[in-house]
Amino acid sequence: MGTESSSVEISEPLLEETEKIGIVETERVPEWKDQITIRGLAVSALLGTLFCIIVHKLNLTVGIIPSLNVGAGLLGFFFVKSWTSFLSKLGCSVQPFTRQENTVIQTCVVACYGLAFSGGFGSYMLALDEKTYKLIGVDYPGNRAEDVKNPGLGWMIGFLFVVSFLGLFSLVPLRKVMVMDYKLTYPSGTATAMLINSFHTNTGAELAGKQVRCLGKYLSMSLSWSCFKWFFSGGKACGFDNFPILGLTLYKSTFYFDFSPTYVGCGLICPHIVNCSVLLGAIISWGFLWPFISQYAGDWYPADLESNDFKGLYGYKVFIAISLILGDGLYNLFKILAITVNEICNKSSKQSNLPVTADALDGEASKLLTEQRRRDHIFLKDRIPSWFAAAGFVGLAAVSIVTIPVIFPPLKWYLVLSSYIIAPALAFCNSYGTGLTDWSLVTTYGKIGLFIIASLVGTNGGVVAGLAACGVMMAIVATAADLMQDFKTGYLTLSSAKSMFVSQLVGTAMGCVIAPVTFWLFWTAFDIGSPDGPYKAPYGVIFREMAIISTEGVSELPKHCLAICCGFFVASLLINLVRDITPKKISQFIPIPMAMAVPFYIGAYFAIDMFVGTVILYVWQRMNRKDAEDYAGAVASGLICGDGIWTIPSAILSIFRITPPICMYFGSSLTS
């Protein structure tokens, strides 16, 4: 499982046998330039736009981001295969669709929608805006009007262009070390390679066709259902999104099923333990903790405060969620750093194996060795010069050192320079840890930059400087880990390292434009950040509070809030420790603190949806495990994509002030 301290990203199952990669030895491998095609880039831009919208929607609602790699691979295969089949029927000559082109498309799409998350549109960028400033309170200590920078297409695109490419250049010289010498697994990259390779075999192509049809079927159903729901949502608390299926009493505590295809799809993709952890967090917080604290209104905090006042119950919700997230993130940071150091020491202490000739091996082992040598040769054939990577990093760093202080004046040039000096080391740690465990700690590294820079700058501009530094760090460590993951996929699909690097550059460039533009669609069409709306944007508030704490301290928290937060922080550390020291048959039932933290702030409704998804998957696995393994990802991707597609017409209708015609409202019969 790959996860981040502010989101959960679920990877496909890890391959354990290299022979399952399924490379055909006699297959002709196209040159690296032929692997990057116009049709591939066009499909990448289309899918990148769709997945950016999906990631924005998830980021601005619950902050849980499932892996969309399966959907990207399936839809990329579907679009290009459909296009080539259509042209062939017209009698046109078409270029064959290869696994390498499929890999390039998937790489571009992942690089593009990755920026919808690491670009901070649901976290540090949103923490800078005026809505979040007012939500926290204009009189709240440390929350200054000067520390506001509203989203703007120009500065967001410019900022992403100057910071998002540095991570790509920082670790390019280490590609051979990470992929071939250390033989890091990169589970998501390996699983994606298996998926793509299976598409391009005779038996795999048949299954892929069925998966694509399954995805299309559920995409259509999800899109139609989302459209149908819209007609009944013409008012506050109206429609199926507010269906009190568990009763009005539980509805008031946010325990209801809102019929969201997106969250049900997330439940189908996420492991059972993640979904159960989210539900457990909802039960602990909204079922017990918040009702308990509410009993002391007037004693622990003033009883007449607004629902979003940080000096009241709202403060407990935000800061207890922060404590769980920080405890989980810091524990896993130090854990992965320890694993990384241990693995590097073990590698350096081992002597290299004696060369083995193919003649000394049996037939199957000889075949595998030949395949590995072929992969090695193709991976190393098209070199990316180290001087080019170094020049790219230095050149981009020089540009951004001048540019970033113009965009964010409190973040001085020497602070940006300091960030770039330490960023490659952190990028290496994150990439190495991701290769070992599939656990990417992007936001944890971002928070480290936030705390350090905000505390150094102080109260006069520390909030803006800390949040901007968080963005710089997140962009570098995220793109570096993504690049190494893609190198692993390319290595296993016989794709050129140069084509992987170029496609990552192109996908990142797409993301620098598409991610801000699609976010701007949400920003202009919906009330982003409203505690009572569907787009609560929970991490905007959390990140701004982190920056304020770094400059002001915690003296203004409600009564006993700090003590409760410390308790949950320690509990988060202990739960992680118990998960690591107990046998797998026990640890698989121990909840994940970071997943538990999400509903503390948002509510329990999405936990119900995700739990429905996990129940469906569990029953499906019991009835037919093979079908569940083959099609669950396609069903989930279809549900998520269909609901995501509906966001576009919904946003357009909202921009033109066209409201749903019906309000379906549920209330007590005693008040009617």
XYZ file of C-alpha atoms in Angstrom:
672
model
C 0.000 0.000 0.000
C 1.264 3.444 -0.864
C 0.069 6.215 1.381
C 0.798 9.783 2.292
C 0.186 11.653 5.445
C -2.692 13.588 3.954
C -4.080 11.066 1.578
C -4.286 7.370 1.001
C -3.095 6.090 -2.319
C -3.682 2.399 -2.886
C -1.485 0.403 -5.197
C -2.175 -2.810 -7.044
C -0.939 -6.166 -5.646
C 2.816 -6.657 -5.641
C 4.271 -9.133 -8.083
C 6.343 -11.823 -6.452
C 7.567 -13.691 -9.516
C 9.449 -11.876 -12.252
C 8.365 -14.397 -14.836
C 4.814 -13.052 -14.543
C 5.956 -9.905 -16.310
C 5.431 -11.786 -19.537
C 7.895 -10.194 -21.975
C 8.076 -11.855 -25.362
C 11.717 -12.446 -26.129
C 11.389 -12.044 -29.874
C 9.380 -8.829 -29.695
C 10.864 -5.930 -31.628
C 11.411 -2.918 -29.397
C 10.848 0.428 -31.164
C 13.355 3.251 -30.844
C 12.715 5.698 -28.011
C 11.410 8.416 -30.338
C 8.886 5.977 -31.836
C 7.564 5.145 -28.368
C 6.307 8.734 -27.998
C 3.511 9.372 -30.503
C 1.132 12.226 -31.248
C -1.904 10.017 -30.633
C -0.393 8.885 -27.332
C 0.152 12.461 -26.155
C -3.395 13.420 -27.223
C -4.866 10.525 -25.222
C -2.602 11.445 -22.287
C -3.890 15.031 -22.285
C -7.511 13.842 -22.393
C -7.093 11.310 -19.591
C -4.885 13.702 -17.607
C -7.709 16.244 -17.634
C -10.255 13.654 -16.491
C -8.062 12.343 -13.682
C -7.111 15.857 -12.534
C -10.829 16.567 -12.100
C -11.279 13.337 -10.144
C -8.289 14.059 -7.876
C -9.484 17.638 -7.264
C -12.925 16.383 -6.323
C -11.511 13.854 -3.877
C -8.966 16.347 -2.525
C -11.618 18.987 -1.901
C -14.080 16.598 -0.269
C -12.383 13.884 1.796
C -8.684 13.968 0.888
C -8.450 10.213 0.195
C -6.940 9.530 -3.232
C -7.028 5.926 -4.514
C -4.605 4.786 -7.173
C -5.915 5.601 -10.648
C -3.103 3.739 -12.426
C -5.394 0.868 -13.395
C -7.937 3.271 -14.857
C -5.193 5.160 -16.710
C -3.787 1.948 -18.197
C -7.210 0.570 -19.112
C -8.536 3.778 -20.651
C -5.269 4.438 -22.491
C -5.445 0.956 -23.982
C -9.131 1.427 -24.829
C -8.772 4.797 -26.563
C -5.784 3.898 -28.720
C -7.081 0.412 -29.587
C -10.466 1.883 -30.525
C -8.793 4.523 -32.675
C -6.522 2.062 -34.478
C -9.406 -0.404 -35.017
C -11.598 2.370 -36.421
C -8.908 3.526 -38.863
C -8.165 -0.066 -39.898
C -11.824 -0.607 -40.789
C -11.622 2.496 -42.970
C -8.680 0.934 -44.797
C -6.088 3.323 -43.373
C -2.604 2.176 -42.467
C -1.965 2.622 -38.743
C 1.114 2.300 -36.578
C 0.889 -0.757 -34.281
C 0.019 -0.030 -30.646
C 2.905 -1.312 -28.535
C 3.411 -1.895 -24.828
C 6.011 0.869 -24.901
C 3.493 3.416 -26.227
C 0.999 2.212 -23.610
C 3.673 2.776 -20.938
C 4.362 6.294 -22.199
C 0.641 7.146 -22.046
C 0.335 5.818 -18.504
C 3.455 7.727 -17.448
C 2.155 11.007 -18.913
C -1.248 10.604 -17.265
C 0.184 9.786 -13.823
C 2.662 12.683 -14.038
C -0.180 15.015 -15.029
C -2.737 14.103 -12.373
C 0.008 13.719 -9.761
C 0.346 17.500 -9.794
C -3.335 17.836 -8.888
C -2.262 16.386 -5.527
C 1.366 17.492 -5.023
C 0.478 20.936 -6.430
C -1.293 21.591 -3.144
C -4.681 22.596 -4.552
C -6.368 20.898 -1.613
C -3.714 21.743 0.972
C -1.079 24.499 1.082
C -2.392 26.596 -1.830
C -5.893 26.551 -0.399
C -4.500 27.402 3.036
C -3.363 30.750 1.622
C -6.746 31.906 0.355
C -9.075 34.478 1.936
C -11.889 31.977 2.576
C -9.648 29.851 4.777
C -8.376 32.989 6.535
C -11.942 34.044 7.376
C -12.971 30.502 8.296
C -10.275 30.335 10.972
C -11.296 33.793 12.218
C -10.048 37.315 11.549
C -9.379 37.790 15.294
C -7.624 34.449 15.743
C -4.043 35.016 17.049
C -1.458 34.623 14.291
C -4.077 34.622 11.523
C -3.174 37.835 9.686
C -4.878 39.406 6.689
C -1.410 40.035 5.222
C -0.857 36.275 5.004
C -3.460 35.804 2.267
C -2.891 34.962 -1.387
C -5.990 34.009 -3.333
C -5.758 31.424 -6.126
C -4.920 32.876 -9.525
C -4.305 30.978 -12.741
C -1.209 32.997 -13.627
C 0.778 32.612 -10.439
C -0.319 28.988 -9.864
C 0.835 27.893 -13.329
C 4.076 29.869 -12.988
C 4.822 28.457 -9.537
C 4.260 24.869 -10.676
C 6.503 25.344 -13.715
C 9.434 26.592 -11.615
C 9.228 23.893 -8.891
C 7.759 20.747 -10.475
C 10.673 19.796 -12.756
C 13.442 19.981 -10.158
C 12.589 16.573 -8.721
C 12.902 14.978 -12.165
C 16.440 16.261 -12.675
C 17.609 15.617 -9.114
C 17.613 11.795 -9.258
C 18.051 10.965 -12.961
C 21.734 9.981 -12.488
C 20.658 7.394 -9.885
C 18.216 5.496 -12.115
C 20.620 2.555 -12.661
C 21.463 2.375 -8.964
C 17.829 2.393 -7.837
C 16.320 0.101 -10.493
C 19.140 -2.272 -11.474
C 21.741 -2.285 -8.701
C 19.485 -2.097 -5.636
C 16.674 -3.829 -7.554
C 14.050 -1.854 -5.633
C 10.581 -3.324 -6.052
C 8.435 -0.196 -6.583
C 5.259 -2.290 -6.143
C 2.920 0.097 -7.998
C 5.359 0.401 -10.903
C 5.821 -3.357 -11.058
C 2.073 -4.028 -10.936
C 1.472 -1.422 -13.654
C 4.075 -3.140 -15.828
C 2.291 -6.461 -15.371
C -0.995 -4.832 -16.349
C 0.448 -3.249 -19.505
C 2.347 -6.386 -20.526
C -0.811 -8.479 -20.121
C -2.688 -6.152 -22.483
C -0.228 -6.863 -25.262
C -0.413 -10.653 -25.273
C -3.119 -12.695 -26.997
C -4.694 -13.985 -23.776
C -4.193 -10.714 -21.938
C -5.771 -8.680 -24.731
C -8.983 -10.697 -24.401
C -9.205 -10.018 -20.651
C -8.277 -6.383 -21.219
C -11.166 -6.034 -23.659
C -13.577 -7.424 -21.068
C -12.157 -5.105 -18.401
C -12.572 -2.090 -20.679
C -16.197 -3.032 -21.421
C -16.806 -3.463 -17.692
C -15.242 -0.058 -16.997
C -17.376 1.564 -19.714
C -20.559 -0.040 -18.360
C -20.053 1.230 -14.813
C -18.796 4.594 -16.036
C -22.102 5.037 -17.913
C -24.111 3.933 -14.875
C -22.193 6.279 -12.569
C -22.531 9.218 -14.949
C -26.280 8.620 -15.384
C -26.821 8.274 -11.630
C -24.873 11.456 -10.852
C -26.946 13.328 -13.434
C -30.192 11.903 -11.965
C -29.165 12.931 -8.427
C -28.543 16.507 -9.541
C -32.225 17.124 -10.370
C -33.232 16.595 -6.718
C -30.524 18.704 -5.053
C -32.056 22.187 -5.521
C -31.459 23.559 -2.038
C -29.548 23.201 1.214
C -29.528 19.633 2.595
C -31.564 18.403 -0.388
C -31.250 15.321 -2.565
C -29.795 11.849 -2.296
C -26.563 13.332 -0.935
C -28.476 13.878 2.328
C -30.467 10.638 2.515
C -30.985 9.721 6.219
C -30.913 5.979 5.574
C -29.843 5.258 9.197
C -32.420 7.580 10.732
C -32.591 11.297 11.503
C -30.770 10.992 14.838
C -27.684 9.454 13.260
C -28.054 11.814 10.286
C -27.446 14.768 12.621
C -24.121 13.138 13.539
C -23.284 12.769 9.792
C -23.969 9.008 9.767
C -25.795 8.541 6.479
C -25.270 7.029 3.027
C -24.986 9.730 0.358
C -25.094 7.411 -2.692
C -21.745 8.647 -4.015
C -20.291 6.434 -6.796
C -16.874 8.009 -6.166
C -16.631 6.957 -2.525
C -18.106 3.506 -3.194
C -15.476 3.135 -5.933
C -12.776 4.198 -3.483
C -14.020 1.502 -1.125
C -13.651 -1.091 -3.884
C -10.022 -0.071 -4.558
C -8.809 0.606 -1.012
C -7.815 -2.376 1.155
C -10.398 -3.500 3.685
C -8.270 -2.247 6.587
C -8.256 1.302 5.187
C -12.045 1.389 4.816
C -12.569 -0.134 8.251
C -10.072 2.341 9.767
C -12.006 5.253 8.251
C -15.286 3.918 9.655
C -13.706 3.318 13.070
C -12.402 6.894 13.112
C -15.903 8.150 12.285
C -17.450 6.104 15.107
C -14.841 7.244 17.657
C -15.121 10.925 16.738
C -18.738 11.554 15.708
C -20.210 8.677 17.703
C -18.466 9.266 21.034
C -15.808 11.998 21.262
C -17.677 15.025 19.883
C -20.911 14.266 21.822
C -18.787 13.867 24.983
C -16.946 17.182 24.499
C -20.231 18.921 23.587
C -21.511 18.142 27.080
C -18.911 20.571 28.456
C -19.939 23.524 26.295
C -19.877 26.559 28.529
C -17.076 25.070 30.654
C -14.345 23.897 28.276
C -15.307 26.450 25.631
C -17.945 29.198 25.220
C -21.338 27.718 24.342
C -22.438 30.515 22.003
C -19.683 30.169 19.376
C -20.229 29.581 15.667
C -19.913 26.005 14.424
C -16.609 26.843 12.680
C -14.972 28.815 15.516
C -11.579 27.390 16.453
C -12.067 28.333 20.102
C -14.955 25.874 20.283
C -15.726 22.288 19.239
C -14.368 23.008 15.756
C -10.910 23.532 17.262
C -10.969 20.072 18.836
C -11.962 18.526 15.490
C -9.121 20.171 13.560
C -6.292 19.795 16.067
C -7.040 16.211 17.079
C -7.065 15.292 13.365
C -3.711 17.102 12.980
C -2.219 15.192 15.918
C -3.215 11.816 14.439
C -1.874 12.766 11.004
C 1.431 14.048 12.397
C 1.911 11.015 14.631
C 1.348 8.620 11.738
C 3.478 10.653 9.311
C 6.447 11.113 11.644
C 6.450 7.465 12.711
C 6.513 6.255 9.112
C 9.098 8.866 8.133
C 11.592 7.635 10.712
C 10.670 4.029 9.989
C 11.397 4.377 6.269
C 14.585 6.355 6.920
C 15.764 3.518 9.183
C 14.862 0.910 6.562
C 16.651 2.941 3.874
C 19.867 3.290 5.903
C 19.780 -0.399 6.836
C 19.251 -1.524 3.227
C 22.037 0.718 1.923
C 24.426 -0.606 4.592
C 23.470 -4.188 3.744
C 24.003 -3.553 0.027
C 27.416 -2.027 0.582
C 28.517 -4.882 2.823
C 27.536 -7.606 0.351
C 30.007 -8.722 -2.255
C 28.784 -8.947 -5.814
C 27.882 -12.388 -7.057
C 30.196 -14.250 -9.386
C 29.187 -14.046 -13.043
C 26.971 -16.899 -14.145
C 26.767 -18.003 -17.746
C 23.550 -19.084 -19.348
C 25.071 -22.514 -20.076
C 25.342 -23.244 -16.356
C 21.618 -22.769 -15.825
C 18.628 -24.894 -16.690
C 16.321 -23.870 -19.514
C 13.839 -21.778 -17.490
C 16.556 -20.002 -15.475
C 18.507 -19.355 -18.660
C 15.439 -17.789 -20.259
C 14.858 -15.519 -17.265
C 18.525 -14.479 -17.227
C 18.380 -13.687 -20.937
C 15.252 -11.596 -20.414
C 16.916 -9.702 -17.572
C 19.994 -8.997 -19.674
C 17.769 -7.747 -22.476
C 15.957 -5.428 -20.077
C 19.277 -4.164 -18.742
C 20.561 -3.506 -22.252
C 17.427 -1.606 -23.355
C 17.275 0.375 -20.117
C 20.903 1.497 -20.433
C 20.981 1.933 -24.220
C 19.514 5.440 -24.406
C 21.506 7.293 -21.780
C 20.517 10.551 -20.135
C 23.837 12.351 -19.518
C 24.561 13.257 -15.900
C 25.799 16.670 -16.986
C 22.392 17.301 -18.579
C 20.577 16.416 -15.336
C 22.936 18.554 -13.251
C 22.640 21.504 -15.627
C 18.856 21.176 -15.643
C 18.672 21.144 -11.852
C 21.025 24.106 -11.414
C 19.330 26.112 -14.163
C 15.828 25.519 -12.812
C 16.989 26.220 -9.263
C 18.501 29.540 -10.369
C 15.255 30.545 -12.104
C 13.085 29.583 -9.161
C 15.339 31.288 -6.598
C 14.595 34.526 -8.454
C 10.946 33.778 -9.259
C 9.529 32.298 -6.033
C 10.305 35.371 -3.841
C 8.386 37.453 -6.394
C 5.334 35.183 -6.027
C 5.744 34.774 -2.246
C 7.748 37.773 -0.896
C 8.157 36.401 2.693
C 10.040 33.367 1.301
C 13.430 34.990 0.722
C 15.872 33.745 -1.903
C 18.291 32.274 0.629
C 15.481 30.180 2.157
C 14.617 28.838 -1.318
C 18.311 28.075 -1.914
C 18.510 26.227 1.411
C 15.469 24.164 0.446
C 17.108 23.169 -2.842
C 20.317 22.139 -1.107
C 18.558 19.608 1.126
C 15.730 18.656 -1.269
C 17.712 16.096 -3.365
C 18.606 14.170 -0.203
C 14.961 14.101 0.898
C 13.909 13.181 -2.653
C 16.315 10.232 -2.546
C 14.943 9.097 0.836
C 11.359 9.298 -0.387
C 12.159 7.520 -3.680
C 14.108 4.784 -1.913
C 11.390 4.318 0.693
C 8.727 4.173 -2.023
C 10.760 1.535 -3.836
C 10.951 -0.605 -0.707
C 7.483 -0.165 0.729
C 5.346 1.716 -1.850
C 4.842 4.232 0.971
C 5.313 7.798 -0.300
C 5.514 10.468 2.417
C 5.160 13.534 0.217
C 3.099 15.612 2.609
C 5.234 14.616 5.586
C 8.314 16.086 3.909
C 6.198 19.097 2.968
C 5.173 19.610 6.597
C 8.813 19.411 7.673
C 9.599 22.279 5.298
C 6.524 24.157 6.547
C 7.443 23.890 10.245
C 11.116 24.767 9.760
C 10.650 27.778 7.453
C 7.588 29.159 9.293
C 9.412 29.054 12.629
C 12.529 30.670 11.119
C 10.588 33.542 9.525
C 8.379 34.097 12.559
C 5.086 35.943 12.926
C 5.865 38.516 10.232
C 5.189 36.459 7.091
C 5.960 33.035 8.507
C 2.584 31.601 7.488
C 3.046 32.429 3.791
C 6.738 31.473 3.799
C 6.045 28.142 5.498
C 3.212 27.199 3.164
C 5.242 28.153 0.080
C 8.239 26.138 1.345
C 5.870 23.223 1.889
C 4.905 23.486 -1.787
C 8.515 23.527 -2.941
C 9.372 20.421 -0.914
C 6.241 18.485 -1.894
C 6.779 19.112 -5.602
C 10.398 17.914 -5.550
C 9.993 14.748 -3.483
C 6.746 13.758 -5.260
C 8.020 14.053 -8.845
C 11.306 12.321 -7.960
C 9.469 9.292 -6.525
C 7.053 9.227 -9.482
C 9.966 9.264 -11.925
C 11.684 6.288 -10.293
C 8.374 4.421 -10.196
C 8.016 5.055 -13.937
C 11.600 3.961 -14.601
C 10.732 0.654 -12.941
C 7.633 0.286 -15.119
C 9.642 1.161 -18.225
C 12.394 -1.299 -17.273
C 9.874 -4.154 -17.041
C 8.013 -3.253 -20.252
C 11.222 -2.879 -22.299
C 10.651 0.857 -22.627
C 13.561 3.223 -23.090
C 14.716 5.205 -20.054
C 14.912 8.247 -22.310
C 11.302 7.848 -23.457
C 10.261 7.513 -19.805
C 12.115 10.691 -18.868
C 10.733 12.654 -21.813
C 7.176 11.421 -21.202
C 7.516 12.375 -17.535
C 8.661 15.856 -18.602
C 5.747 16.159 -21.022
C 3.232 14.848 -18.468
C 4.549 17.253 -15.830
C 4.290 20.160 -18.285
C 0.703 19.107 -19.021
C -0.028 18.951 -15.309
C 1.403 22.434 -14.717
C -1.380 23.775 -16.964
C -4.204 21.236 -16.681
C -4.152 20.902 -12.868
C -4.536 24.679 -12.206
C -7.133 25.096 -14.967
C -9.301 22.213 -13.706
C -8.934 23.503 -10.136
C -10.041 26.917 -11.354
C -13.199 25.234 -12.675
C -14.008 24.043 -9.151
C -12.988 27.363 -7.587
C -15.271 29.459 -9.766
C -18.228 27.038 -9.843
C -18.481 25.834 -6.240
C -18.211 27.250 -2.719
C -14.832 25.718 -1.905
C -13.983 25.539 1.795
C -17.493 25.987 3.200
C -17.887 23.754 6.304
C -21.534 23.167 5.372
C -20.981 22.499 1.662
C -19.899 19.385 -0.253
C -16.397 20.788 -0.904
C -15.131 21.333 2.639
C -11.465 21.265 1.541
C -10.403 19.967 4.978
C -6.654 20.211 4.524
C -6.711 23.901 3.649
C -7.702 24.693 7.224
C -5.355 22.069 8.670
C -2.296 23.341 6.777
C -2.970 26.991 7.689
C -3.345 26.035 11.340
C -0.039 24.153 11.173
C 1.661 27.274 9.822
C 0.074 29.456 12.529
C 1.131 27.033 15.261
C 4.698 27.146 13.932
C 4.781 30.930 14.406
C 2.406 31.497 17.346
C 2.328 28.390 19.508
C -0.726 26.619 20.942
C -1.725 28.921 23.798
C -5.106 29.825 22.268
C -6.474 26.281 22.005
C -9.719 25.395 23.845
C -9.520 23.916 27.335
C -7.906 20.451 27.536
C -7.474 20.446 23.727
C -3.673 20.235 23.899
C -3.781 17.346 26.382
C -6.267 15.408 24.221
C -4.139 16.083 21.129
C -1.021 14.777 22.888
C -2.937 11.659 23.848
C -4.012 10.998 20.258
C -0.488 11.763 18.976
C 1.003 9.163 21.338
C -1.810 6.733 20.482
C -0.987 7.140 16.789
C 2.661 6.268 17.454
C 1.746 3.266 19.614
C -0.779 1.900 17.098
C 1.849 2.049 14.354
C 4.403 0.380 16.624
C 1.980 -2.425 17.478
C 1.200 -2.869 13.758
C 4.922 -3.378 13.065
C 5.838 -5.692 15.949
C 2.846 -8.043 15.824
C 2.548 -10.943 13.365
C 0.828 -10.198 10.064
C -2.183 -12.336 10.942
C -2.835 -9.923 13.837
C -1.499 -6.638 12.415
C -3.798 -6.869 9.387
C -6.697 -6.118 11.753
C -5.053 -3.147 13.509
C -6.398 0.196 12.163
C -4.318 2.821 10.360
C -4.235 6.093 12.385
C -3.962 8.403 9.382
C -7.049 6.855 7.761
C -8.866 7.173 11.091
C -8.044 10.892 11.238
C -9.841 11.928 8.051
C -13.458 11.612 9.328
C -12.584 13.390 12.611
C -12.798 16.667 10.703
C -15.054 15.911 7.738
C -17.810 13.675 9.036
C -18.911 10.065 8.864
C -20.953 10.026 5.640
C -18.127 9.155 3.250
C -16.941 6.420 5.647
C -20.342 4.763 5.225
C -19.972 4.908 1.428
C -16.461 3.442 1.495
C -17.553 0.716 3.881
C -20.372 -0.213 1.468
C -17.684 -0.530 -1.217
C -15.532 -2.781 0.953
C -18.553 -4.985 1.854
C -19.386 -5.385 -1.847
C -15.771 -6.353 -2.581
C -15.639 -8.767 0.379
C -18.821 -10.569 -0.713
C -17.617 -10.604 -4.330
C -14.307 -12.154 -3.271
C -16.141 -14.824 -1.298
C -18.396 -15.667 -4.221
C -15.812 -15.545 -7.030
C -12.298 -14.410 -6.092
C -10.916 -14.564 -9.640
C -13.665 -12.360 -11.054
C -13.173 -9.922 -8.177
C -9.420 -9.750 -8.852
C -9.968 -9.289 -12.602
C -12.795 -6.757 -12.577
C -12.934 -4.932 -9.214
C -10.409 -2.343 -10.382
C -12.365 -1.772 -13.611
C -15.673 -1.397 -11.743
C -14.139 1.010 -9.247
C -12.440 3.054 -11.962
C -15.716 3.251 -13.888
C -17.654 4.466 -10.840
C -15.025 7.096 -10.015
C -14.556 8.263 -13.621
C -18.283 8.519 -14.333
C -18.906 10.664 -11.267
C -15.813 12.703 -12.141
C -17.043 13.327 -15.689
C -20.367 14.642 -14.339
C -18.406 17.285 -12.407
C -17.706 19.103 -15.700
C -21.346 19.720 -16.790
C -22.309 20.278 -13.140
C -19.673 23.003 -12.827
C -20.747 24.604 -16.118
C -24.381 24.669 -14.939
C -23.272 26.230 -11.666
C -21.182 28.884 -13.438
C -24.269 29.899 -15.449
C -26.347 29.917 -12.239
C -28.606 27.085 -13.425
C -29.904 25.349 -10.293
C -31.571 21.938 -9.932
C -35.366 22.153 -10.301
C -36.341 19.970 -7.307
C -35.442 19.909 -3.614
C -35.944 16.462 -2.081
C -35.782 17.062 1.665
C -36.104 14.627 4.555
C -37.475 15.746 7.927
C -39.265 14.424 10.979
C -42.994 13.688 10.596
C -43.549 15.384 13.974
C -42.609 18.772 12.491
C -44.664 18.432 9.311
